Tab-separated table of C-alpha atoms in Angstrom:
chain	number	residue	atom	x	y	z
A	1	MET	CA	112.763	113.067	97.407
A	2	GLU	CA	110.434	114.912	95.034
A	3	ILE	CA	106.963	113.673	94.185
A	4	ILE	CA	105.217	114.862	91.060
A	5	ASP	CA	102.005	114.073	90.008
A	6	ILE	CA	100.985	114.900	86.246
A	7	HIS	CA	97.777	113.116	86.076
A	8	VAL	CA	95.146	115.528	88.225
A	9	HIS	CA	92.087	116.553	87.350
A	10	PRO	CA	90.210	119.831	89.476
A	11	ARG	CA	86.473	120.027	89.897
A	12	GLN	CA	85.003	122.284	87.720
A	13	ASP	CA	82.044	123.186	90.484
A	14	LYS	CA	83.568	122.652	93.538
A	15	GLU	CA	85.131	125.924	95.668
A	16	LEU	CA	88.580	126.568	96.473
A	17	LYS	CA	88.447	125.005	99.929
A	18	GLU	CA	88.299	121.464	97.715
A	19	VAL	CA	91.364	122.612	96.270
A	20	GLU	CA	93.104	123.136	99.362
A	21	ASN	CA	91.554	119.919	101.343
A	22	LEU	CA	93.601	118.587	97.885
A	23	ILE	CA	96.785	120.073	98.349
A	24	ASN	CA	97.178	118.893	101.998
A	25	PHE	CA	96.432	115.613	101.026
A	26	ALA	CA	98.861	115.520	98.847
A	27	LYS	CA	101.319	117.056	100.476
A	28	LYS	CA	100.333	114.981	103.499
A	29	LEU	CA	102.312	111.983	101.151
A	30	ASN	CA	105.269	113.606	100.206
A	31	ILE	CA	103.744	115.153	97.094
A	32	THR	CA	105.914	118.157	96.076
A	33	ARG	CA	104.067	119.456	92.850
A	34	ILE	CA	100.782	118.412	91.029
A	35	ASN	CA	100.033	119.438	87.178
A	36	PHE	CA	96.143	119.862	86.469
A	37	LEU	CA	95.047	118.635	82.899
A	38	GLY	CA	91.990	120.782	83.752
A	39	ASP	CA	88.164	118.855	84.300
A	40	VAL	CA	87.931	117.555	81.103
A	41	LEU	CA	84.598	115.408	81.610
A	42	TYR	CA	82.718	117.882	82.468
A	43	TYR	CA	80.980	119.398	79.647
A	44	GLY	CA	80.915	115.823	77.835
A	45	TYR	CA	83.364	114.329	75.845
A	46	HIS	CA	82.792	116.927	72.880
A	47	PRO	CA	83.291	120.627	74.625
A	48	ASN	CA	82.225	123.463	72.730
A	49	ASN	CA	84.612	126.381	72.225
A	50	GLU	CA	83.372	128.527	75.319
A	51	GLN	CA	83.434	125.234	78.007
A	52	ILE	CA	87.390	124.506	76.797
A	53	LYS	CA	87.737	128.311	77.805
A	54	LYS	CA	86.373	127.606	81.255
A	55	ILE	CA	87.962	124.654	81.576
A	56	ASN	CA	91.397	126.164	80.898
A	57	ASP	CA	90.544	129.095	82.843
A	58	LEU	CA	89.914	127.213	86.155
A	59	THR	CA	93.367	125.348	85.017
A	60	ILE	CA	95.641	128.941	84.511
A	61	LYS	CA	93.735	130.708	88.109
A	62	LEU	CA	94.841	127.393	89.949
A	63	VAL	CA	98.533	127.488	88.922
A	64	LYS	CA	98.477	131.052	89.201
A	65	LYS	CA	97.264	131.248	92.687
A	66	TYR	CA	99.495	128.560	93.623
A	67	PRO	CA	102.391	128.359	91.493
A	68	CYS	CA	104.540	126.399	93.984
A	69	PHE	CA	102.701	123.556	93.820
A	70	PHE	CA	100.592	123.144	90.605
A	71	SER	CA	101.565	123.700	86.966
A	72	GLY	CA	98.708	123.309	84.265
A	73	PHE	CA	98.203	121.704	80.213
A	74	CYS	CA	95.753	123.445	78.019
A	75	PHE	CA	92.869	121.188	76.932
A	76	VAL	CA	92.067	121.133	73.509
A	77	ASN	CA	89.615	119.228	71.816
A	78	PRO	CA	90.750	118.487	67.988
A	79	GLU	CA	87.459	118.844	66.399
A	80	HIS	CA	87.726	122.241	66.837
A	81	ASP	CA	88.684	124.719	63.555
A	82	LYS	CA	92.501	124.933	63.876
A	83	LYS	CA	92.070	128.667	64.285
A	84	PHE	CA	90.649	128.475	68.369
A	85	ILE	CA	92.857	125.634	68.765
A	86	LYS	CA	96.228	128.037	68.153
A	87	GLN	CA	93.919	131.092	69.564
A	88	GLU	CA	93.461	128.652	72.780
A	89	ILE	CA	97.523	127.459	73.397
A	90	GLU	CA	98.498	130.929	72.450
A	91	ARG	CA	96.461	131.974	75.342
A	92	CYS	CA	97.015	129.258	77.965
A	93	ILE	CA	100.924	128.628	77.183
A	94	VAL	CA	102.692	131.316	75.197
A	95	LYS	CA	100.928	134.472	76.971
A	96	GLY	CA	99.413	131.881	79.785
A	97	ASN	CA	101.266	129.977	82.906
A	98	LEU	CA	100.156	126.473	81.042
A	99	LYS	CA	103.316	124.061	80.202
A	100	GLY	CA	101.516	121.432	78.195
A	101	ILE	CA	98.631	120.612	75.859
A	102	LYS	CA	96.113	117.613	77.446
A	103	LEU	CA	94.051	115.705	75.121
A	104	GLU	CA	90.556	113.003	76.028
A	105	ALA	CA	89.050	111.651	74.153
A	106	SER	CA	87.186	113.529	71.435
A	107	CYS	CA	89.286	112.305	68.647
A	108	ASN	CA	91.449	109.185	68.148
A	109	ALA	CA	95.045	109.628	68.651
A	110	SER	CA	95.546	108.596	64.886
A	111	ASP	CA	92.971	110.536	63.877
A	112	LYS	CA	94.470	113.534	60.990
A	113	ARG	CA	92.814	115.937	63.310
A	114	VAL	CA	95.089	115.469	65.539
A	115	PHE	CA	98.081	116.176	64.012
A	116	LYS	CA	97.153	119.997	63.861
A	117	VAL	CA	97.422	120.400	67.624
A	118	ALA	CA	100.545	118.049	67.440
A	119	GLU	CA	102.264	120.861	64.516
A	120	ILE	CA	101.123	123.545	67.172
A	121	ALA	CA	103.008	121.704	70.174
A	122	GLU	CA	105.651	121.040	68.013
A	123	LYS	CA	106.486	124.482	66.902
A	124	LEU	CA	105.903	125.555	70.169
A	125	ASN	CA	108.219	122.826	71.723
A	126	VAL	CA	105.617	121.735	74.467
A	127	PRO	CA	104.332	118.109	75.578
A	128	ILE	CA	100.979	116.340	74.424
A	129	LEU	CA	99.556	114.239	77.111
A	130	HIS	CA	96.529	112.306	75.328
A	131	HIS	CA	94.516	109.745	76.892
A	132	ALA	CA	95.205	106.156	75.811
A	133	TRP	CA	93.870	102.516	77.340
A	134	ASP	CA	94.363	99.060	75.573
A	135	THR	CA	90.445	98.652	74.566
A	136	THR	CA	90.229	94.615	73.820
A	137	ASN	CA	87.725	94.651	76.866
A	138	ILE	CA	85.874	97.256	77.240
A	139	ASN	CA	84.502	97.782	73.227
A	140	SER	CA	84.048	101.276	73.189
A	141	ARG	CA	87.206	101.568	70.808
A	142	TRP	CA	84.858	103.850	68.226
A	143	GLY	CA	81.853	104.988	69.747
A	144	PRO	CA	79.553	107.417	69.183
A	145	GLU	CA	80.027	109.936	72.089
A	146	VAL	CA	83.543	108.257	73.459
A	147	CYS	CA	86.489	108.211	71.448
A	148	GLN	CA	89.025	105.948	72.610
A	149	SER	CA	92.567	106.257	71.746
A	150	ASP	CA	94.709	102.444	71.908
A	151	PRO	CA	98.372	102.660	72.525
A	152	GLU	CA	98.996	101.723	68.480
A	153	ASP	CA	96.887	105.097	67.644
A	154	ILE	CA	100.104	106.701	69.976
A	155	ALA	CA	101.901	105.495	68.646
A	156	ILE	CA	100.667	106.275	64.947
A	157	LEU	CA	101.227	110.003	66.581
A	158	ALA	CA	104.958	109.753	67.727
A	159	LYS	CA	105.734	108.669	64.628
A	160	LYS	CA	104.085	111.172	62.315
A	161	PHE	CA	106.087	113.216	64.863
A	162	PRO	CA	108.772	112.651	66.319
A	163	LYS	CA	109.703	115.340	67.842
A	164	VAL	CA	106.647	115.799	69.589
A	165	LYS	CA	106.809	114.419	73.376
A	166	ILE	CA	104.258	113.103	74.068
A	167	ILE	CA	102.228	111.701	77.475
A	168	MET	CA	101.122	107.954	76.724
A	169	ALA	CA	97.698	108.459	80.361
A	170	HIS	CA	97.169	105.247	82.073
A	171	LEU	CA	99.989	102.990	81.922
A	172	ILE	CA	98.319	99.989	83.957
A	173	ALA	CA	95.452	99.746	81.387
A	174	CYS	CA	96.935	100.100	78.920
A	175	GLY	CA	99.397	97.134	79.784
A	176	VAL	CA	101.786	95.010	78.745
A	177	ARG	CA	100.198	95.598	75.303
A	178	GLY	CA	100.113	99.513	75.453
A	179	ILE	CA	104.048	99.051	76.687
A	180	LEU	CA	104.939	97.508	73.850
A	181	GLU	CA	103.485	99.666	71.239
A	182	ILE	CA	105.512	102.442	72.875
A	183	LYS	CA	108.837	101.397	73.660
A	184	ASN	CA	111.029	102.368	70.948
A	185	PHE	CA	109.035	105.812	70.542
A	186	ASP	CA	112.174	107.852	72.255
A	187	ASN	CA	109.262	110.562	71.843
A	188	VAL	CA	106.623	108.982	73.822
A	189	TRP	CA	106.938	108.959	78.075
A	190	ALA	CA	104.049	106.720	79.957
A	191	GLU	CA	102.075	108.323	82.782
A	192	ILE	CA	101.241	105.537	85.019
A	193	SER	CA	97.540	106.375	86.550
A	194	GLY	CA	94.183	104.135	85.015
A	195	GLY	CA	93.093	101.578	87.276
A	196	GLN	CA	94.491	99.391	90.152
A	197	PRO	CA	97.701	98.740	91.565
A	198	VAL	CA	97.725	96.076	89.564
A	199	THR	CA	101.702	94.034	90.091
A	200	GLY	CA	103.945	93.444	87.504
A	201	ILE	CA	103.118	95.953	84.879
A	202	MET	CA	105.523	99.021	86.628
A	203	GLU	CA	107.782	95.668	86.611
A	204	TYR	CA	107.670	94.869	83.122
A	205	ALA	CA	107.265	98.532	81.826
A	206	VAL	CA	110.691	99.617	83.726
A	207	LYS	CA	112.608	96.421	82.384
A	208	LYS	CA	110.994	96.924	78.685
A	209	MET	CA	111.309	100.730	78.363
A	210	GLY	CA	113.113	101.529	81.121
A	211	ALA	CA	112.668	104.088	83.987
A	212	GLU	CA	113.596	107.088	82.046
A	213	ARG	CA	110.512	107.836	80.687
A	214	ILE	CA	107.061	106.770	83.243
A	215	LEU	CA	106.069	109.326	85.234
A	216	PHE	CA	104.264	109.081	87.885
A	217	GLY	CA	100.092	110.145	87.571
A	218	SER	CA	97.304	108.961	89.961
A	219	ASP	CA	93.795	110.452	87.960
A	220	CYS	CA	93.201	111.797	91.313
A	221	PRO	CA	90.574	113.261	92.188
A	222	GLY	CA	88.313	110.379	91.498
A	223	ARG	CA	91.798	107.870	92.778
A	224	ASP	CA	93.468	108.329	96.050
A	225	PHE	CA	97.048	109.404	96.394
A	226	SER	CA	97.860	107.170	98.395
A	227	ALA	CA	96.897	103.904	96.096
A	228	GLN	CA	98.295	105.536	92.959
A	229	LEU	CA	101.367	106.011	94.840
A	230	SER	CA	101.934	102.247	95.909
A	231	LYS	CA	102.644	101.458	91.978
A	232	VAL	CA	105.733	103.202	92.493
A	233	TYR	CA	106.605	101.818	96.487
A	234	GLY	CA	105.138	97.942	95.674
A	235	ALA	CA	107.277	97.568	92.521
A	236	LYS	CA	110.273	95.371	92.531
A	237	ILE	CA	112.863	98.068	90.858
A	238	THR	CA	115.210	99.872	92.212
A	239	ALA	CA	115.322	103.374	94.092
A	240	ARG	CA	116.613	105.160	92.132
A	241	GLU	CA	114.174	104.222	89.229
A	242	LYS	CA	112.247	104.689	91.870
A	243	GLU	CA	113.070	108.585	92.176
A	244	LEU	CA	112.641	108.874	88.477
A	245	ILE	CA	109.676	107.700	87.986
A	246	LEU	CA	108.436	109.663	91.142
A	247	GLY	CA	109.621	113.300	89.988
A	248	ILE	CA	112.655	113.643	88.119
A	249	ASN	CA	111.446	112.496	84.703
A	250	ALA	CA	108.298	114.656	85.230
A	251	LYS	CA	110.920	117.921	86.190
A	252	ASN	CA	113.173	117.239	83.298
A	253	LEU	CA	110.003	117.054	80.429
A	254	LEU	CA	107.965	119.679	81.869
A	255	GLY	CA	111.840	122.021	82.386
A	256	LEU	CA	111.023	122.814	86.138
A	257	LYS	CA	113.981	124.423	88.594
B	1	MET	CA	98.376	95.874	113.485
B	2	ILE	CA	96.672	94.664	110.555
B	3	ILE	CA	94.541	91.381	109.937
B	4	ASP	CA	94.016	90.211	105.879
B	5	ILE	CA	91.074	88.936	105.044
B	6	ASN	CA	91.983	89.094	101.506
B	7	ILE	CA	95.213	86.801	100.486
B	8	ASN	CA	95.329	85.042	97.548
B	9	TRP	CA	98.163	82.575	96.156
B	10	GLY	CA	99.160	80.122	93.669
B	11	ASN	CA	99.491	80.462	90.011
B	12	TRP	CA	97.618	82.505	87.860
B	13	PRO	CA	98.254	81.936	83.863
B	14	PHE	CA	97.282	85.858	83.124
B	15	GLY	CA	100.042	87.623	84.200
B	16	ASN	CA	103.034	87.464	86.175
B	17	LEU	CA	102.468	87.542	89.424
B	18	TYR	CA	103.665	89.113	92.875
B	19	PHE	CA	106.068	86.854	94.637
B	20	ASN	CA	105.587	83.129	94.131
B	21	SER	CA	107.418	81.106	97.284
B	22	PHE	CA	105.209	80.450	99.840
B	23	ARG	CA	107.626	81.088	102.658
B	24	ASN	CA	109.001	84.309	101.511
B	25	TYR	CA	105.606	85.552	100.642
B	26	ILE	CA	104.343	84.745	103.402
B	27	ASN	CA	108.210	86.518	105.081
B	28	LYS	CA	106.764	89.321	102.568
B	29	ILE	CA	103.298	89.552	103.604
B	30	LYS	CA	104.758	90.288	107.411
B	31	ASN	CA	107.287	92.358	106.447
B	32	LYS	CA	104.836	95.664	104.884
B	33	GLY	CA	103.019	95.294	108.251
B	34	ILE	CA	100.092	92.736	107.729
B	35	GLU	CA	100.719	90.620	111.107
B	36	GLU	CA	98.000	88.510	109.954
B	37	GLY	CA	95.498	87.019	107.530
B	38	PHE	CA	94.197	84.308	105.266
B	39	ILE	CA	95.325	83.147	102.378
B	40	SER	CA	93.031	81.193	99.876
B	41	PRO	CA	94.301	78.703	96.696
B	42	ILE	CA	94.218	80.572	93.259
B	43	ASP	CA	94.539	77.600	91.884
B	44	GLY	CA	91.205	76.536	93.432
B	45	ILE	CA	89.380	79.050	91.411
B	46	PHE	CA	90.372	76.823	88.659
B	47	SER	CA	89.870	73.288	90.122
B	48	PRO	CA	87.009	71.571	90.226
B	49	ASP	CA	87.135	70.928	93.590
B	50	PRO	CA	89.055	73.142	95.086
B	51	ASP	CA	89.726	70.972	98.680
B	52	ILE	CA	92.901	69.461	96.710
B	53	LEU	CA	94.408	72.934	96.900
B	54	ASN	CA	93.055	74.003	100.056
B	55	GLU	CA	94.364	71.183	101.543
B	56	LYS	CA	97.877	72.068	100.038
B	57	VAL	CA	97.600	75.967	101.836
B	58	ILE	CA	96.557	74.296	104.736
B	59	LYS	CA	99.646	71.964	105.174
B	60	LYS	CA	101.457	74.911	104.752
B	61	LEU	CA	100.443	76.703	107.383
B	62	ASN	CA	100.925	73.869	109.083
B	63	LYS	CA	103.558	75.762	111.288
B	64	GLN	CA	102.296	79.672	110.258
B	65	ASN	CA	99.751	80.735	114.018
B	66	ASN	CA	99.351	84.113	112.484
B	67	PHE	CA	97.676	83.497	108.930
B	68	LYS	CA	95.709	80.933	108.059
B	69	CYS	CA	94.086	79.738	104.816
B	70	LEU	CA	90.472	80.672	104.258
B	71	PRO	CA	89.316	78.014	101.893
B	72	ILE	CA	87.491	78.151	98.545
B	73	ILE	CA	83.906	76.133	98.401
B	74	ASN	CA	82.324	74.921	94.889
B	75	PRO	CA	78.240	74.738	95.967
B	76	LYS	CA	78.243	73.026	92.874
B	77	ILE	CA	79.870	69.693	93.145
B	78	LYS	CA	78.891	66.641	94.596
B	79	ASN	CA	81.157	66.649	98.102
B	80	TRP	CA	80.946	70.024	99.090
B	81	GLN	CA	78.632	69.776	102.303
B	82	GLU	CA	81.043	66.431	103.322
B	83	ILE	CA	84.280	69.125	102.698
B	84	LEU	CA	82.174	71.940	104.366
B	85	GLU	CA	81.980	70.063	107.998
B	86	LYS	CA	85.079	68.720	107.303
B	87	TYR	CA	86.497	72.237	107.646
B	88	ASN	CA	84.542	73.095	110.844
B	89	LYS	CA	84.894	69.943	112.741
B	90	GLU	CA	88.724	69.104	112.058
B	91	TYR	CA	90.320	72.396	111.314
B	92	LYS	CA	87.731	74.778	113.125
B	93	ILE	CA	87.677	77.182	110.151
B	94	LYS	CA	84.144	79.998	110.585
B	95	ILE	CA	85.058	81.222	107.200
B	96	ILE	CA	84.545	80.262	103.964
B	97	LYS	CA	85.643	81.614	100.694
B	98	ILE	CA	83.287	81.126	97.318
B	99	VAL	CA	84.249	82.270	93.896
B	100	PRO	CA	80.326	82.021	92.128
B	101	SER	CA	81.708	83.879	88.529
B	102	PHE	CA	84.859	81.758	88.068
B	103	HIS	CA	82.905	78.539	89.334
B	104	ARG	CA	80.084	79.243	87.299
B	105	TYR	CA	76.779	79.838	89.014
B	106	SER	CA	74.632	82.080	90.293
B	107	ILE	CA	74.332	82.834	94.011
B	108	ILE	CA	70.738	82.407	94.183
B	109	GLU	CA	70.530	79.348	92.786
B	110	LYS	CA	68.987	76.090	94.230
B	111	ASP	CA	71.693	74.311	95.245
B	112	VAL	CA	73.964	77.158	96.344
B	113	TYR	CA	70.328	78.293	99.055
B	114	LYS	CA	71.246	75.148	100.576
B	115	PHE	CA	74.857	75.811	100.965
B	116	PHE	CA	73.931	79.167	102.598
B	117	GLU	CA	71.656	77.406	104.860
B	118	LYS	CA	74.033	74.941	105.664
B	119	LEU	CA	76.653	77.929	106.927
B	120	CYS	CA	73.487	79.244	109.408
B	121	GLN	CA	73.320	75.789	110.765
B	122	LEU	CA	77.012	75.382	111.213
B	123	ASP	CA	77.240	79.162	112.913
B	124	MET	CA	79.852	79.933	109.921
B	125	SER	CA	80.486	82.792	107.667
B	126	PRO	CA	80.203	83.177	103.928
B	127	VAL	CA	83.280	85.208	101.937
B	128	ILE	CA	81.953	86.231	98.538
B	129	GLN	CA	84.998	87.465	95.655
B	130	LYS	CA	83.667	89.765	93.120
B	131	ARG	CA	86.238	90.259	91.273
B	132	PHE	CA	90.009	89.962	91.345
B	133	GLU	CA	91.283	92.225	88.922
B	134	ASP	CA	89.441	95.220	86.612
B	135	GLU	CA	87.516	93.877	84.160
B	136	ARG	CA	88.204	96.008	82.029
B	137	SER	CA	92.038	95.044	81.659
B	138	LYS	CA	91.390	91.137	82.056
B	139	SER	CA	92.323	88.559	79.671
B	140	PRO	CA	89.885	88.164	76.998
B	141	VAL	CA	89.785	84.807	77.374
B	142	LEU	CA	87.583	84.970	80.766
B	143	ASN	CA	84.423	85.547	79.251
B	144	LEU	CA	82.939	85.267	83.095
B	145	LYS	CA	79.962	86.642	83.861
B	146	ASP	CA	79.513	88.868	86.811
B	147	ILE	CA	77.963	88.561	90.252
B	148	GLU	CA	74.715	91.114	89.741
B	149	ILE	CA	74.311	93.503	92.910
B	150	LYS	CA	71.076	92.632	93.097
B	151	GLN	CA	71.618	89.078	93.620
B	152	ILE	CA	74.031	89.957	96.698
B	153	GLU	CA	71.042	92.206	98.198
B	154	LYS	CA	68.823	89.007	98.053
B	155	ILE	CA	71.310	86.607	99.575
B	156	SER	CA	71.675	89.214	102.277
B	157	LYS	CA	67.413	89.586	102.541
B	158	ASP	CA	67.293	85.871	102.910
B	159	PHE	CA	69.655	85.294	105.292
B	160	PRO	CA	69.615	88.313	107.424
B	161	GLU	CA	71.359	86.195	110.548
B	162	LEU	CA	74.086	85.379	107.685
B	163	LYS	CA	76.989	87.686	108.236
B	164	ILE	CA	78.700	87.713	104.937
B	165	ILE	CA	81.964	89.539	103.420
B	166	ILE	CA	82.288	90.345	100.437
B	167	LEU	CA	85.746	91.132	98.332
B	168	CYS	CA	86.791	94.125	95.498
B	169	LEU	CA	83.496	95.312	95.900
B	170	TYR	CA	83.827	99.277	94.067
B	171	TRP	CA	83.177	101.978	95.632
B	172	HIS	CA	79.969	102.811	94.231
B	173	GLU	CA	78.765	99.255	94.666
B	174	VAL	CA	79.646	99.757	98.953
B	175	ILE	CA	77.332	102.609	98.697
B	176	LYS	CA	74.492	101.345	96.830
B	177	LEU	CA	74.887	97.738	98.914
B	178	SER	CA	75.479	99.500	102.759
B	179	GLU	CA	72.788	101.192	102.892
B	180	LYS	CA	70.668	98.121	102.261
B	181	CYS	CA	72.193	94.855	103.837
B	182	LYS	CA	73.348	95.520	107.499
B	183	ASN	CA	75.144	91.718	108.082
B	184	LEU	CA	77.399	92.763	104.753
B	185	TYR	CA	80.947	93.749	105.575
B	186	PHE	CA	83.347	95.111	102.802
B	187	ASP	CA	86.716	95.075	102.464
B	188	ILE	CA	88.702	97.391	101.048
B	189	SER	CA	91.416	96.015	98.381
B	190	PHE	CA	88.995	98.001	95.426
B	191	ILE	CA	87.293	100.886	97.545
B	192	GLU	CA	89.698	103.822	95.760
B	193	CYS	CA	89.037	107.460	96.068
B	194	LEU	CA	90.521	110.984	97.119
B	195	ASP	CA	90.778	109.977	100.844
B	196	THR	CA	89.454	106.459	100.773
B	197	LEU	CA	88.710	106.175	103.866
B	198	GLY	CA	87.322	109.531	105.020
B	199	ALA	CA	85.088	109.479	102.591
B	200	LEU	CA	83.843	106.073	102.700
B	201	LEU	CA	83.067	106.736	106.256
B	202	LYS	CA	80.991	109.138	105.618
B	203	TYR	CA	78.225	107.159	103.897
B	204	ILE	CA	79.521	103.131	106.118
B	205	SER	CA	79.999	102.838	110.075
B	206	GLU	CA	83.720	101.811	110.484
B	207	ASP	CA	81.794	98.640	112.122
B	208	ARG	CA	81.602	97.480	108.759
B	209	VAL	CA	84.561	98.285	106.791
B	210	ILE	CA	87.297	95.202	107.346
B	211	PHE	CA	91.376	95.534	106.353
B	212	GLY	CA	91.623	93.637	102.383
B	213	SER	CA	94.882	93.809	100.122
B	214	ASN	CA	93.887	91.203	97.332
B	215	VAL	CA	97.678	90.852	97.559
B	216	PRO	CA	99.384	89.353	94.712
B	217	PHE	CA	97.274	90.928	92.147
B	218	LEU	CA	97.690	94.169	93.544
B	219	TYR	CA	100.496	95.461	96.137
B	220	PRO	CA	99.515	95.100	99.244
B	221	GLU	CA	100.840	98.932	100.238
B	222	SER	CA	97.932	100.108	98.080
B	223	SER	CA	95.478	99.286	101.350
B	224	ILE	CA	98.040	100.414	103.625
B	225	LEU	CA	98.783	103.261	102.404
B	226	LYS	CA	94.879	103.852	101.954
B	227	LEU	CA	94.494	103.227	106.136
B	228	GLN	CA	97.675	104.821	106.951
B	229	TYR	CA	96.605	108.075	104.957
B	230	SER	CA	92.708	108.467	105.302
B	231	THR	CA	91.636	111.011	107.250
B	232	ILE	CA	89.927	108.529	110.625
B	233	THR	CA	90.740	108.734	113.971
B	234	LYS	CA	92.773	106.026	115.799
B	235	GLU	CA	89.352	104.216	117.005
B	236	GLN	CA	88.177	103.504	113.162
B	237	PHE	CA	92.387	102.906	112.312
B	238	ASP	CA	91.712	99.816	114.723
B	239	LYS	CA	88.517	98.725	113.644
B	240	ILE	CA	89.417	98.330	110.754
B	241	SER	CA	92.896	97.136	110.462
B	242	PHE	CA	91.798	94.033	113.058
B	243	LYS	CA	89.244	94.745	114.878
B	244	ASN	CA	85.876	94.326	112.800
B	245	LEU	CA	87.858	91.077	111.678
B	246	SER	CA	88.579	89.408	114.771
B	247	SER	CA	85.127	90.107	116.440
B	248	PHE	CA	83.382	88.969	113.613
B	249	LEU	CA	84.872	85.748	113.970
B	250	ALA	CA	84.333	85.646	117.689
B	251	LYS	CA	80.842	85.306	117.513
């Protein structure tokens, strides 16, 4: 069975040896591929152009070194001008080896500045993985520093760009509310990282939106592959549904052979 | 062999928890590889007198040798001393769980100090439940006051002879407490980072780490896989999975 972890962050300041440890540890748990999203918070929530380039340089370098084990997404900050974003996406995806776009918490997903990134994603036919969280309890939806996106913001983006494949990050943290927000959008996938391996949410997600649009993601190295995998292994869903979530869906979405 | 210090059973009004029928529940836990464990009644955290719910679990576990009740006591209600003595004498129970956030008291209150003093007298130990779920995802109606880390530090310092188990601490909380408070023991349910236990044992002795799953709030596979796949020795594995808790209870 293939296991593809679509949500892992390489550490910007660590030696290559750390990456080899990560590979070894992932392989121990039968993970067959890791998708790097960049060390997106290394320079804070609002990285500048040069910082963005450094983050993507590392992802490109790691994917180039281990092409059979790593794939990666190009990280951009929608606050930057469209010309730079377009250039960076072209450098990383069109001319480079990355497969999608990662957006974090510098802009809300329903912000018009995110739309210009979605336009580029639509033209290139590449997926966007967007950070999301149910902020009902954490009260940081519109902080001066962090700009969280709730599942309903992802839904706004998905509705405006029905041809863009959007991956809503952190399904467990988006919870029941998040599942209900995105379930009717065929262009939205949900990635299961975010918090502890809480029972019940995976089962609810499979019941409401089907297993075909759910992807395994761990958010390592802040998390442990083992604990995050337990969300799938422990869930009361069928073996076929587990296979889809663990690898098949990601393989199809990323166009992997 | 695995002994689980952190099993809960009962109704949780804020979500659809894992297995519910008691017999199935125990069997499913056993099937996951947890051979022994301590079960607390979830309903006990909402009841003014948790004794009724504890008795229910004790009765259900009557024919189970491997699973025992970890009763909940509220030291702020009138009959706590009577109940504590009953558990100690009648049921030979050595550990008692407290849930200060849900029962709405601070562990450094005068009345609660009397409870800790009594535990010392009876040679019993408290198990303090720091949380059941990630605060960021809990129901908005659960407006609970968190147990402050500095209060746990104070209890540890004021009762050095008391061995205390703390459940569901995050990584950073364990690191903060473990250095200063040598009489504290920690379950692994909420601790997480890459290679969780391999990383943790760089900071804390394996003698103070205990297997806990926090089932049914979390999938039991989480703690089981952390234990099985962390870079630890067989000796460390055995201590965390059952030896530490066995020694703790045999004191």
